[in-house]
mmCIF file of C-alpha atoms in Angstrom:
data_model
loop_
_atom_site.group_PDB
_atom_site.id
_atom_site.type_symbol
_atom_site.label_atom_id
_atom_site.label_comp_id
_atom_site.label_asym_id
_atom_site.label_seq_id
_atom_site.Cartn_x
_atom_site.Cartn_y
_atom_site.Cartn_z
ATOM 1 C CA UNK A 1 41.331 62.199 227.057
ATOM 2 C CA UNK A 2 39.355 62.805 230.408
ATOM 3 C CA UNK A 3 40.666 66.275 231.185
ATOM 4 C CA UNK A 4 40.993 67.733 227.912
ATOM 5 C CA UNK A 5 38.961 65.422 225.235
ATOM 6 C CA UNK A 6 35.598 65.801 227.056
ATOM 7 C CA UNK A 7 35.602 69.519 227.847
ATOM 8 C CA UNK A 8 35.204 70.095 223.842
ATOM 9 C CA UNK A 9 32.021 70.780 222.296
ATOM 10 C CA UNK A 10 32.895 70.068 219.064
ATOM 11 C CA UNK A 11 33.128 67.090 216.808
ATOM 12 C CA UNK A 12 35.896 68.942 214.886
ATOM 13 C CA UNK A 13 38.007 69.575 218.159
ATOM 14 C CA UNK A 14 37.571 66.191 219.500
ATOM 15 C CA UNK A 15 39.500 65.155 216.008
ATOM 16 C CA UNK A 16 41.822 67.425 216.506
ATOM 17 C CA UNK A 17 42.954 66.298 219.857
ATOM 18 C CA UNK A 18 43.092 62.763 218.904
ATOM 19 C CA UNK A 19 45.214 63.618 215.414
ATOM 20 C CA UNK A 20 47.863 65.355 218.278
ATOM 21 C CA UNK A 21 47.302 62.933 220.855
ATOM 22 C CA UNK A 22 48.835 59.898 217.858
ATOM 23 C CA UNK A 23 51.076 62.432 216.547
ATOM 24 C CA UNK A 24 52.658 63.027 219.980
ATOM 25 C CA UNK A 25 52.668 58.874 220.939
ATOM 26 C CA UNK A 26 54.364 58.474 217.350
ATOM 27 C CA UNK A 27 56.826 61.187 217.837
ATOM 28 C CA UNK A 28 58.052 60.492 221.431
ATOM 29 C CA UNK A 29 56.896 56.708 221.425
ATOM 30 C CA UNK A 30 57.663 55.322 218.413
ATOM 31 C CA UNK A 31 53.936 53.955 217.982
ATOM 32 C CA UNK A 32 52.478 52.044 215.331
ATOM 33 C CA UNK A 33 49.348 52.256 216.317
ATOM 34 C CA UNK A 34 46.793 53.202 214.201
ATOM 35 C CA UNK A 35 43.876 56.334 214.886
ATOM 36 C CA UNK A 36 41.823 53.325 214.565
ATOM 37 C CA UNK A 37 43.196 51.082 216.334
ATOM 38 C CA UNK A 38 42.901 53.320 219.537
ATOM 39 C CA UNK A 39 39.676 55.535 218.837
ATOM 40 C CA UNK A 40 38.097 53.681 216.252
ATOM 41 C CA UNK A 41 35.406 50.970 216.469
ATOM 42 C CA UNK A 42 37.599 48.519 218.448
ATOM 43 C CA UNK A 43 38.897 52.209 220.841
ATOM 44 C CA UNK A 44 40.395 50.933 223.985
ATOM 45 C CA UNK A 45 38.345 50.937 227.019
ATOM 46 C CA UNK A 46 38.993 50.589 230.816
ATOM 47 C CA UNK A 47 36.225 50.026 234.119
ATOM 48 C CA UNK A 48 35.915 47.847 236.956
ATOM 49 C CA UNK A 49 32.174 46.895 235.900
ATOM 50 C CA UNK A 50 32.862 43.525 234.702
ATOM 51 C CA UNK A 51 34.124 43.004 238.174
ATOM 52 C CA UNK A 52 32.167 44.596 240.812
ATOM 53 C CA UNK A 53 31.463 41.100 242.652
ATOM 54 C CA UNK A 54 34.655 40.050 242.864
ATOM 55 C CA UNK A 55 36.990 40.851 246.283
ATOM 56 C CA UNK A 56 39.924 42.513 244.385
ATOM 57 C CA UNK A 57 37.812 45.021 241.714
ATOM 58 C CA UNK A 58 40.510 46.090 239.390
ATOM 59 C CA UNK A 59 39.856 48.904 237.021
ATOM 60 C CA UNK A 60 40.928 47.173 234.197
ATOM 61 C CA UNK A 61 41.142 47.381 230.072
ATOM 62 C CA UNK A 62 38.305 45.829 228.846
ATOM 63 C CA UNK A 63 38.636 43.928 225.714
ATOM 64 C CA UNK A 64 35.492 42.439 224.840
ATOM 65 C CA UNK A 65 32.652 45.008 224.420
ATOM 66 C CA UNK A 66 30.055 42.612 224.084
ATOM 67 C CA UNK A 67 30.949 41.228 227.501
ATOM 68 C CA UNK A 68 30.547 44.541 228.793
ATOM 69 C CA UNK A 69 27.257 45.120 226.920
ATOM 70 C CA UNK A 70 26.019 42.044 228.083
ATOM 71 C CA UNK A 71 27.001 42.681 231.630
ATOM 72 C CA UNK A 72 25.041 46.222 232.062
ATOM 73 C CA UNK A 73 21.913 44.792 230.299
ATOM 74 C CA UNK A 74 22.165 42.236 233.177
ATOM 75 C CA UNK A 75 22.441 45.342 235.894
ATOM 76 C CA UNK A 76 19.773 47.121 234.067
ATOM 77 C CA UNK A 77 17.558 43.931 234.718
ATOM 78 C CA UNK A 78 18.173 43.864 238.280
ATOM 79 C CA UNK A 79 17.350 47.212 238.485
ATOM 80 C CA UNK A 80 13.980 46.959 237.099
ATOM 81 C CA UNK A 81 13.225 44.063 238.836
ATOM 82 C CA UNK A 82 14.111 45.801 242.506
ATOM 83 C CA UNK A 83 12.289 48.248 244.507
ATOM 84 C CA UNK A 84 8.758 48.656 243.461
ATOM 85 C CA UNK A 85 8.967 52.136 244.062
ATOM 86 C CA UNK A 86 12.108 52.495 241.269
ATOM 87 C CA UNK A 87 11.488 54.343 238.445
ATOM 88 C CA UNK A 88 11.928 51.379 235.643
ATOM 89 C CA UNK A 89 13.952 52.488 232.813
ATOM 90 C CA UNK A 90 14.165 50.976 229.144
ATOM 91 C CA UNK A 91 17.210 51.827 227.775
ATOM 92 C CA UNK A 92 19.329 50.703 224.489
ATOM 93 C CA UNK A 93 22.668 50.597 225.397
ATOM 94 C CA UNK A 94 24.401 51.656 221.840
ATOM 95 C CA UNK A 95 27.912 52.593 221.818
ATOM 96 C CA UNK A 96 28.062 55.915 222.711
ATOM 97 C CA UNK A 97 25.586 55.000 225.678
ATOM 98 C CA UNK A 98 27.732 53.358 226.893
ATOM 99 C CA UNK A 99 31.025 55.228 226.486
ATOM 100 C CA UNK A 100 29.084 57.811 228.780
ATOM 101 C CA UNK A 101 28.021 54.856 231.090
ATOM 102 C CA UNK A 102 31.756 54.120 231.351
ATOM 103 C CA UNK A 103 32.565 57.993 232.003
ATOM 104 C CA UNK A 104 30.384 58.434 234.955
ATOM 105 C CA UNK A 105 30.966 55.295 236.802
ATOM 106 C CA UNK A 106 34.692 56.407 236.650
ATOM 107 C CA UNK A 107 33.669 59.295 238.440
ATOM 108 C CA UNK A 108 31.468 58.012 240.710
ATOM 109 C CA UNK A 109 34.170 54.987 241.771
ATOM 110 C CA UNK A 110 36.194 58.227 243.294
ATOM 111 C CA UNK A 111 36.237 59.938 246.305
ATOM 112 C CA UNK A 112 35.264 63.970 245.559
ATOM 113 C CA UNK A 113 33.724 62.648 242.299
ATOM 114 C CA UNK A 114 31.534 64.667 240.532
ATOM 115 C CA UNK A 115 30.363 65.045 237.090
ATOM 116 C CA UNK A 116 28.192 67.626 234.963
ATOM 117 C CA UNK A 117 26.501 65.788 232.307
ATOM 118 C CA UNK A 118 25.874 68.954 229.500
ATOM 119 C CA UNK A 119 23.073 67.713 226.637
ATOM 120 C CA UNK A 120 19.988 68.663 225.358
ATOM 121 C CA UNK A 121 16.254 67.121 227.497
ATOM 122 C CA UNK A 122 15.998 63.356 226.261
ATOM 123 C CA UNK A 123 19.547 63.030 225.805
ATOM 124 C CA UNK A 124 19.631 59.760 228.460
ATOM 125 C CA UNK A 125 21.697 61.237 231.195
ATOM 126 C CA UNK A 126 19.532 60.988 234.518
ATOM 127 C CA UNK A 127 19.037 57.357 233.169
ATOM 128 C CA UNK A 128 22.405 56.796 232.749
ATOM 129 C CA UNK A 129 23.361 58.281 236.723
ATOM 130 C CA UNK A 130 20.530 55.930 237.817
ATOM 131 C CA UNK A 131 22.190 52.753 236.398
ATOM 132 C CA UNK A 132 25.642 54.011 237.598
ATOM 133 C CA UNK A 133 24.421 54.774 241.005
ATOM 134 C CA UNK A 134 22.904 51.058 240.879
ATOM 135 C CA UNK A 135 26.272 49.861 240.008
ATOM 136 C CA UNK A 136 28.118 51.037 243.237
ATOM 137 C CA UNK A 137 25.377 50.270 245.131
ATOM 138 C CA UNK A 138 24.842 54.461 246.004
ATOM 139 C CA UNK A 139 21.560 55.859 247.103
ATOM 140 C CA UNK A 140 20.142 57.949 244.113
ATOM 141 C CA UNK A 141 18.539 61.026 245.205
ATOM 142 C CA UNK A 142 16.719 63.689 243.338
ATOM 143 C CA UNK A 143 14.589 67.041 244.777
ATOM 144 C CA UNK A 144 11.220 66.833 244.097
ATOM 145 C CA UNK A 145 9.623 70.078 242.873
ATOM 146 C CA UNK A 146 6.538 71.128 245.151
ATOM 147 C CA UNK A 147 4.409 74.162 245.024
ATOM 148 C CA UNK A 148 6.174 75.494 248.187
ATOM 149 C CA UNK A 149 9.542 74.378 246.906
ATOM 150 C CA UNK A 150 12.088 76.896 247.639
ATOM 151 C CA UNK A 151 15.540 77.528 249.279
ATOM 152 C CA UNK A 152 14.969 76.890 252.443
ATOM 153 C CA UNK A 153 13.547 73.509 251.351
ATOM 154 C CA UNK A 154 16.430 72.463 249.135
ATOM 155 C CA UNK A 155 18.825 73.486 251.968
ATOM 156 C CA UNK A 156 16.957 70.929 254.005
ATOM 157 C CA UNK A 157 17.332 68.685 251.230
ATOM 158 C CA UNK A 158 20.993 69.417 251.237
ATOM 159 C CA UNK A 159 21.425 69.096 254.975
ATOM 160 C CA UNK A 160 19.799 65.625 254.813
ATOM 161 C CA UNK A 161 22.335 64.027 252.120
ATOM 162 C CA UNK A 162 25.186 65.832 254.266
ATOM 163 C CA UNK A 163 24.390 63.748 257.423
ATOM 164 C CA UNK A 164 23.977 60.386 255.393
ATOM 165 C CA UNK A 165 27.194 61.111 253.484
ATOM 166 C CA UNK A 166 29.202 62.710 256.447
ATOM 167 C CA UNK A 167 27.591 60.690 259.570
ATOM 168 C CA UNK A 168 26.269 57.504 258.356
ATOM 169 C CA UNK A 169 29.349 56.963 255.432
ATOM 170 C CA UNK A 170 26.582 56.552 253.143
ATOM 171 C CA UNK A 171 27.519 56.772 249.304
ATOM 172 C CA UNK A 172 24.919 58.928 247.712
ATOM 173 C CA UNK A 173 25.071 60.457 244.226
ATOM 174 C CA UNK A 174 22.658 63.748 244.114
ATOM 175 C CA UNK A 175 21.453 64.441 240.176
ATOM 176 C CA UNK A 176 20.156 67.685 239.897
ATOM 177 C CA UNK A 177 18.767 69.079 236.485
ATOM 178 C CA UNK A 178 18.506 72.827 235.326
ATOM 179 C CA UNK A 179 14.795 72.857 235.161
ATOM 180 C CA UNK A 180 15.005 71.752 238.857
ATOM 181 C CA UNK A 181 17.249 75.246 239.744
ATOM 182 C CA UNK A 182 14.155 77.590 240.646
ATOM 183 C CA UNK A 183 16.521 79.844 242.573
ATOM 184 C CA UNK A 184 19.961 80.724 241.494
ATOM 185 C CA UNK A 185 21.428 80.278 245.135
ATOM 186 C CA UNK A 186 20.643 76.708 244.823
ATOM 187 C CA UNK A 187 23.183 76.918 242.149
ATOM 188 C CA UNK A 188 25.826 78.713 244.539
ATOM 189 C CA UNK A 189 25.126 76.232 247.597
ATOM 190 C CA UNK A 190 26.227 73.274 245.052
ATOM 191 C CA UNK A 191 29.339 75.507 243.907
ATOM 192 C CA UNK A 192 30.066 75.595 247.838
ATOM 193 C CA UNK A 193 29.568 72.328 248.315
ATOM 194 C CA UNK A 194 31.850 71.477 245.359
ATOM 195 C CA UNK A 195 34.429 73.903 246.436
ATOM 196 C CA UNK A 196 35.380 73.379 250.275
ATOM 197 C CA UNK A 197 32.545 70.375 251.371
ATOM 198 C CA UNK A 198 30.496 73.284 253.132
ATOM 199 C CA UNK A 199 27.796 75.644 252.502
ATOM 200 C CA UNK A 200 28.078 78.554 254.754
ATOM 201 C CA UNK A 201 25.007 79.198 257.438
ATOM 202 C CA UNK A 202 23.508 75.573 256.470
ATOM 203 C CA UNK A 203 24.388 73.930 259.886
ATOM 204 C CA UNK A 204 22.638 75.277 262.808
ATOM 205 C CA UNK A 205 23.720 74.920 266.704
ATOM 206 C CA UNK A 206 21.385 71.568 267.312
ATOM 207 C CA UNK A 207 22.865 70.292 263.813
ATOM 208 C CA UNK A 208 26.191 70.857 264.802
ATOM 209 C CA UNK A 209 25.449 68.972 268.735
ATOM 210 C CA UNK A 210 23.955 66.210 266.598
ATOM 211 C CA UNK A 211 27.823 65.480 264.123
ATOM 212 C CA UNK A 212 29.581 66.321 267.696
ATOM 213 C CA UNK A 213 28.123 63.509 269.355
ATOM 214 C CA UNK A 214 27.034 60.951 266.248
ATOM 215 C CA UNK A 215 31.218 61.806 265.076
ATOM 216 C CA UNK A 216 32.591 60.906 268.347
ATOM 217 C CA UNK A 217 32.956 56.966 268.116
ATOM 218 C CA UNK A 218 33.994 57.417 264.336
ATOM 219 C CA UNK A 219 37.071 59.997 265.453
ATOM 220 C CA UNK A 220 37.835 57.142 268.406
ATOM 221 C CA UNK A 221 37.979 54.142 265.832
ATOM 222 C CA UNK A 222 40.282 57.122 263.748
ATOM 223 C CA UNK A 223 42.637 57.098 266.622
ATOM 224 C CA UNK A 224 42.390 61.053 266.460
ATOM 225 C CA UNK A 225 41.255 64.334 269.229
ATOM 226 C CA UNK A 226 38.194 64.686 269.909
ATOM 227 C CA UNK A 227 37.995 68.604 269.220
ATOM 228 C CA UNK A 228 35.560 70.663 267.523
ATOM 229 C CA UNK A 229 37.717 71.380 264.691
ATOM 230 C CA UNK A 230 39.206 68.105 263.976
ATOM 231 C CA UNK A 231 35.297 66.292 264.509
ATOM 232 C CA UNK A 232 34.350 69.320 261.891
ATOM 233 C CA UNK A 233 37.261 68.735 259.777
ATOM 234 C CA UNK A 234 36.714 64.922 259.485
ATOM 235 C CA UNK A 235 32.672 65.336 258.658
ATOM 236 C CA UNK A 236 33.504 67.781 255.926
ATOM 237 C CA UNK A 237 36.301 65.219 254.385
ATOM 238 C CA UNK A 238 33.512 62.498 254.537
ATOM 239 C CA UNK A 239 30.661 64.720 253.085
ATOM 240 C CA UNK A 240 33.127 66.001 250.258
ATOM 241 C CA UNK A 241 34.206 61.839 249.543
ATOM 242 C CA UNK A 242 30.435 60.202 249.894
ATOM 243 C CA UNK A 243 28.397 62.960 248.446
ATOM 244 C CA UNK A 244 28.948 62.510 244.765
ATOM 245 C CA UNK A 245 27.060 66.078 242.930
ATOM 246 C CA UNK A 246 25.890 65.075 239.258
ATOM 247 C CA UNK A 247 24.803 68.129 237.482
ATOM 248 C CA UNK A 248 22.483 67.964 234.233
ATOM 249 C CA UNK A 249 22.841 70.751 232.040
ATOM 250 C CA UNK A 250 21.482 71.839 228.721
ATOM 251 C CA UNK A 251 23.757 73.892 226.734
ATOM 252 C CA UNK A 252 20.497 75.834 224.979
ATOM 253 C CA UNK A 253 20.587 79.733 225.788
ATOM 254 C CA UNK A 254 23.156 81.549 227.728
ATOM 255 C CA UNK A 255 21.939 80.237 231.351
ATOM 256 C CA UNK A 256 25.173 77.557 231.305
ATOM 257 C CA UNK A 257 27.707 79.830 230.548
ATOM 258 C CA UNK A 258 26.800 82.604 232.852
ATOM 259 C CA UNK A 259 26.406 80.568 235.899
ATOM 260 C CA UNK A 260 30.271 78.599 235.023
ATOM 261 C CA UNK A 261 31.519 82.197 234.390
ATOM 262 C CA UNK A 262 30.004 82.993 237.931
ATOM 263 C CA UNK A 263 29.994 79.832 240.287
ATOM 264 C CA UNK A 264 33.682 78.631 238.843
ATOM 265 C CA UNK A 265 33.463 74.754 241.166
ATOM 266 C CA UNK A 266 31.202 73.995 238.613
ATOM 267 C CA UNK A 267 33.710 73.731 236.174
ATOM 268 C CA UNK A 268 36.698 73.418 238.502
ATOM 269 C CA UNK A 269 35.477 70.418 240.511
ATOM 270 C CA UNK A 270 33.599 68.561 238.028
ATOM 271 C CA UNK A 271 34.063 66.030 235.715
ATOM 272 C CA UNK A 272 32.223 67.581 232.737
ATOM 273 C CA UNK A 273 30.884 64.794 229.970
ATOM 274 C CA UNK A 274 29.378 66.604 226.362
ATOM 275 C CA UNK A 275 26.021 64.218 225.123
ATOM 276 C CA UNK A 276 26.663 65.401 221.617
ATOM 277 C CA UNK A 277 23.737 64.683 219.133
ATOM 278 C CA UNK A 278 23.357 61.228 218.869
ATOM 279 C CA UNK A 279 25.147 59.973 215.240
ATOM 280 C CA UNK A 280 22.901 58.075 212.822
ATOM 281 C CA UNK A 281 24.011 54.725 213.488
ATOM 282 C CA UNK A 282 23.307 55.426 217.233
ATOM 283 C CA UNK A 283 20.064 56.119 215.903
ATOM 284 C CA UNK A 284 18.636 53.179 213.981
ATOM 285 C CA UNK A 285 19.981 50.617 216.786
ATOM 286 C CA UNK A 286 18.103 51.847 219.344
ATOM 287 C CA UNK A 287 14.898 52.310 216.708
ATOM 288 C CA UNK A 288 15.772 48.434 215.571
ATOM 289 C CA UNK A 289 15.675 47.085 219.017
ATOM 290 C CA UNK A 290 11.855 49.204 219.500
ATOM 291 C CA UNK A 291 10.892 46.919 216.797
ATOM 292 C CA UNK A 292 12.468 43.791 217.272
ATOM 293 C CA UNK A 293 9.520 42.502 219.142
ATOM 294 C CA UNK A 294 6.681 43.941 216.761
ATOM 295 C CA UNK A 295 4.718 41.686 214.855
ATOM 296 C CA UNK A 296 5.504 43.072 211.029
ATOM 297 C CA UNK A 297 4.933 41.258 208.207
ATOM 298 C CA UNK A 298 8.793 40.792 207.018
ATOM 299 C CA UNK A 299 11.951 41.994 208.026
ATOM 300 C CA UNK A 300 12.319 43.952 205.615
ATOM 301 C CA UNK A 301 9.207 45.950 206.696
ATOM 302 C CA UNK A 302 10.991 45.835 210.075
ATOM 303 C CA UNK A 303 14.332 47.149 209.048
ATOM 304 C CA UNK A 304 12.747 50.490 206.463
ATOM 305 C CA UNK A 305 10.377 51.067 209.648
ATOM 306 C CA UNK A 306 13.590 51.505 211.729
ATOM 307 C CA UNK A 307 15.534 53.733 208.990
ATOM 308 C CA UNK A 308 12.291 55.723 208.859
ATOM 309 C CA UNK A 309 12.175 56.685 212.526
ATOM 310 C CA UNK A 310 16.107 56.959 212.352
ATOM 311 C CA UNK A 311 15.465 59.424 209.506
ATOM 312 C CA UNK A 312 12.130 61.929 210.950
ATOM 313 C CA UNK A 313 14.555 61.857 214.404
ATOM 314 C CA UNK A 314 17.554 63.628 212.694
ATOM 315 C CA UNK A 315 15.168 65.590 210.074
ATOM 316 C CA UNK A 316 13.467 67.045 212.972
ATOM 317 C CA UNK A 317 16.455 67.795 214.274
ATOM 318 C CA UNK A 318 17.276 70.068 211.306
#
């Protein structure tokens, strides 16, 4: 489902792949389980989010989705009752919410994780790296775009989250958006990154004197030499575990599919996650919990107000 299920754009070949997937698990499995059963409303899920407090976290089937619902509405909370200075978010988690929620916190539970996130603007995905950053208790960092804002800049940028991710053992998850890309090398600097843990001519002599030293009592506790190569080698292996890239793409235009037909990591080393158009039902939850606190005269007022946003959404869509 993960490597082949999410890389399809389409509803129809998402369908297809899960008619084979129970043809194949009837044929060589004998299975009686039903389409439903496994992908329908009651699909079977697995995370470690209902248990991120406990000593043993256990990635896990989870069979109650309200429990899980209930549980991320509870992080969601703490996050917007945190840091001052953090961005509050108001989010309905619907289903397919969180089915993404579920997605990225998979990846960003892994060492080497990363993830492109490919939807139209308004889709919910920096949100939903926020939350999932939140989760694991990673420091969310973003560029922001200045006047003077160029490559030099985001290399600095880069260089910064290197050192907390290779040095420090920091766990930081960088989102970066395609309106943020004002230079296409920023693009091949990520596909470096992506691709061996290095971008080439980013480290200067003083940075290099500065992970020689700061590595040196982490390659002691390691038991290992303390060479050049194997202080270099053991930086990059840190950078490429803590340093999770999330990548937020639109597929509008050609811009997506010439820069994965030139910078290949992006597809190679990433996790990539479709936000398809949100379906109807999607739709008038999220519009039904707007209103649930309105003062309306009945709730049946209430309820044709939330069908009528659920219906100029998808008409405007058209």
């Amino acid at each position: 489902m993960r490597v082949f299920h999410d890389r399809l754009i389409s509803v129809e070949d998402k369908e297809w792949i899960l008619d084979f997937i129970m043809e194949l698990l009837q044929k060589n499995f004998r299975s009686t389980l039903t389409k439903d059963e496994l992908f329908g409303e009651k699909k079977v899920l697995f995370s470690d989010i209902l248990k991120l407090e406990a000593s043993n976290i256990l990635y896990e089937e989870i069979k109650d989705p309200a429990k899980l619902v209930k549980s991320l509405k509870n992080y969601l909370e703490d996050y917007n009752s945190g840091d001052s200075t953090t961005m509050k978010m108001n989010l309905v988690l619907f289903d397919d919410a969180v089915d993404h929620m579920l997605r990225i916190a998979r990846v960003l539970r892994q060492p080497r994780g990363n993830i492109m996130l490919i939807g139209v603007g308004g889709s919910g995905k920096q949100s939903l790296i926020r939350l999932c950053s939140f989760l694991y208790d990673m420091e969310f960092k973003q560029i922001e775009i200045t006047k003077d804002f160029g490559v030099e800049s985001f290399r600095d940028f880069i260089k910064e989250l290197m050192m907390k991710a290779g040095i420090e053992g920091k766990k930081v998850s960088f989102a970066l958006t395609d309106s943020q890309i004002l230079n296409e090398t920023f693009v091949e600097d990520i596909n470096n990154e992506l691709n061996t843990g290095e971008i080439p001519n980013l480290m200067n002599e003083d940075d290099m004197n500065i992970i020689n030293n700061d590595m040196r009592p982490i390659i002691n506790e390691m038991g290992k030499e303390e060479t050049p190569d194997v202080i270099k080698q053991v930086f990059v292996e840190r950078v490429r575990a803590n340093l999770h890239v999330c990548l937020c793409m639109s597929p509008v235009g050609d811009t997506l599919r010439v820069r994965c037909r030139n910078f290949p990591s992006l597809v190679n080393c990433c996790t990539l996650d479709w936000f398809s158009r949100w379906p109807e039902e999607a739709l008038l939850y999220v519009s039904s919990e707007f209103l649930k606190e309105l003062d309306l005269p009945s709730e049946e007022v209430r309820a044709s107000l939330a069908k009528m946003c659920m219906r100029i959404h998808t008409s405007v869509e058209d």
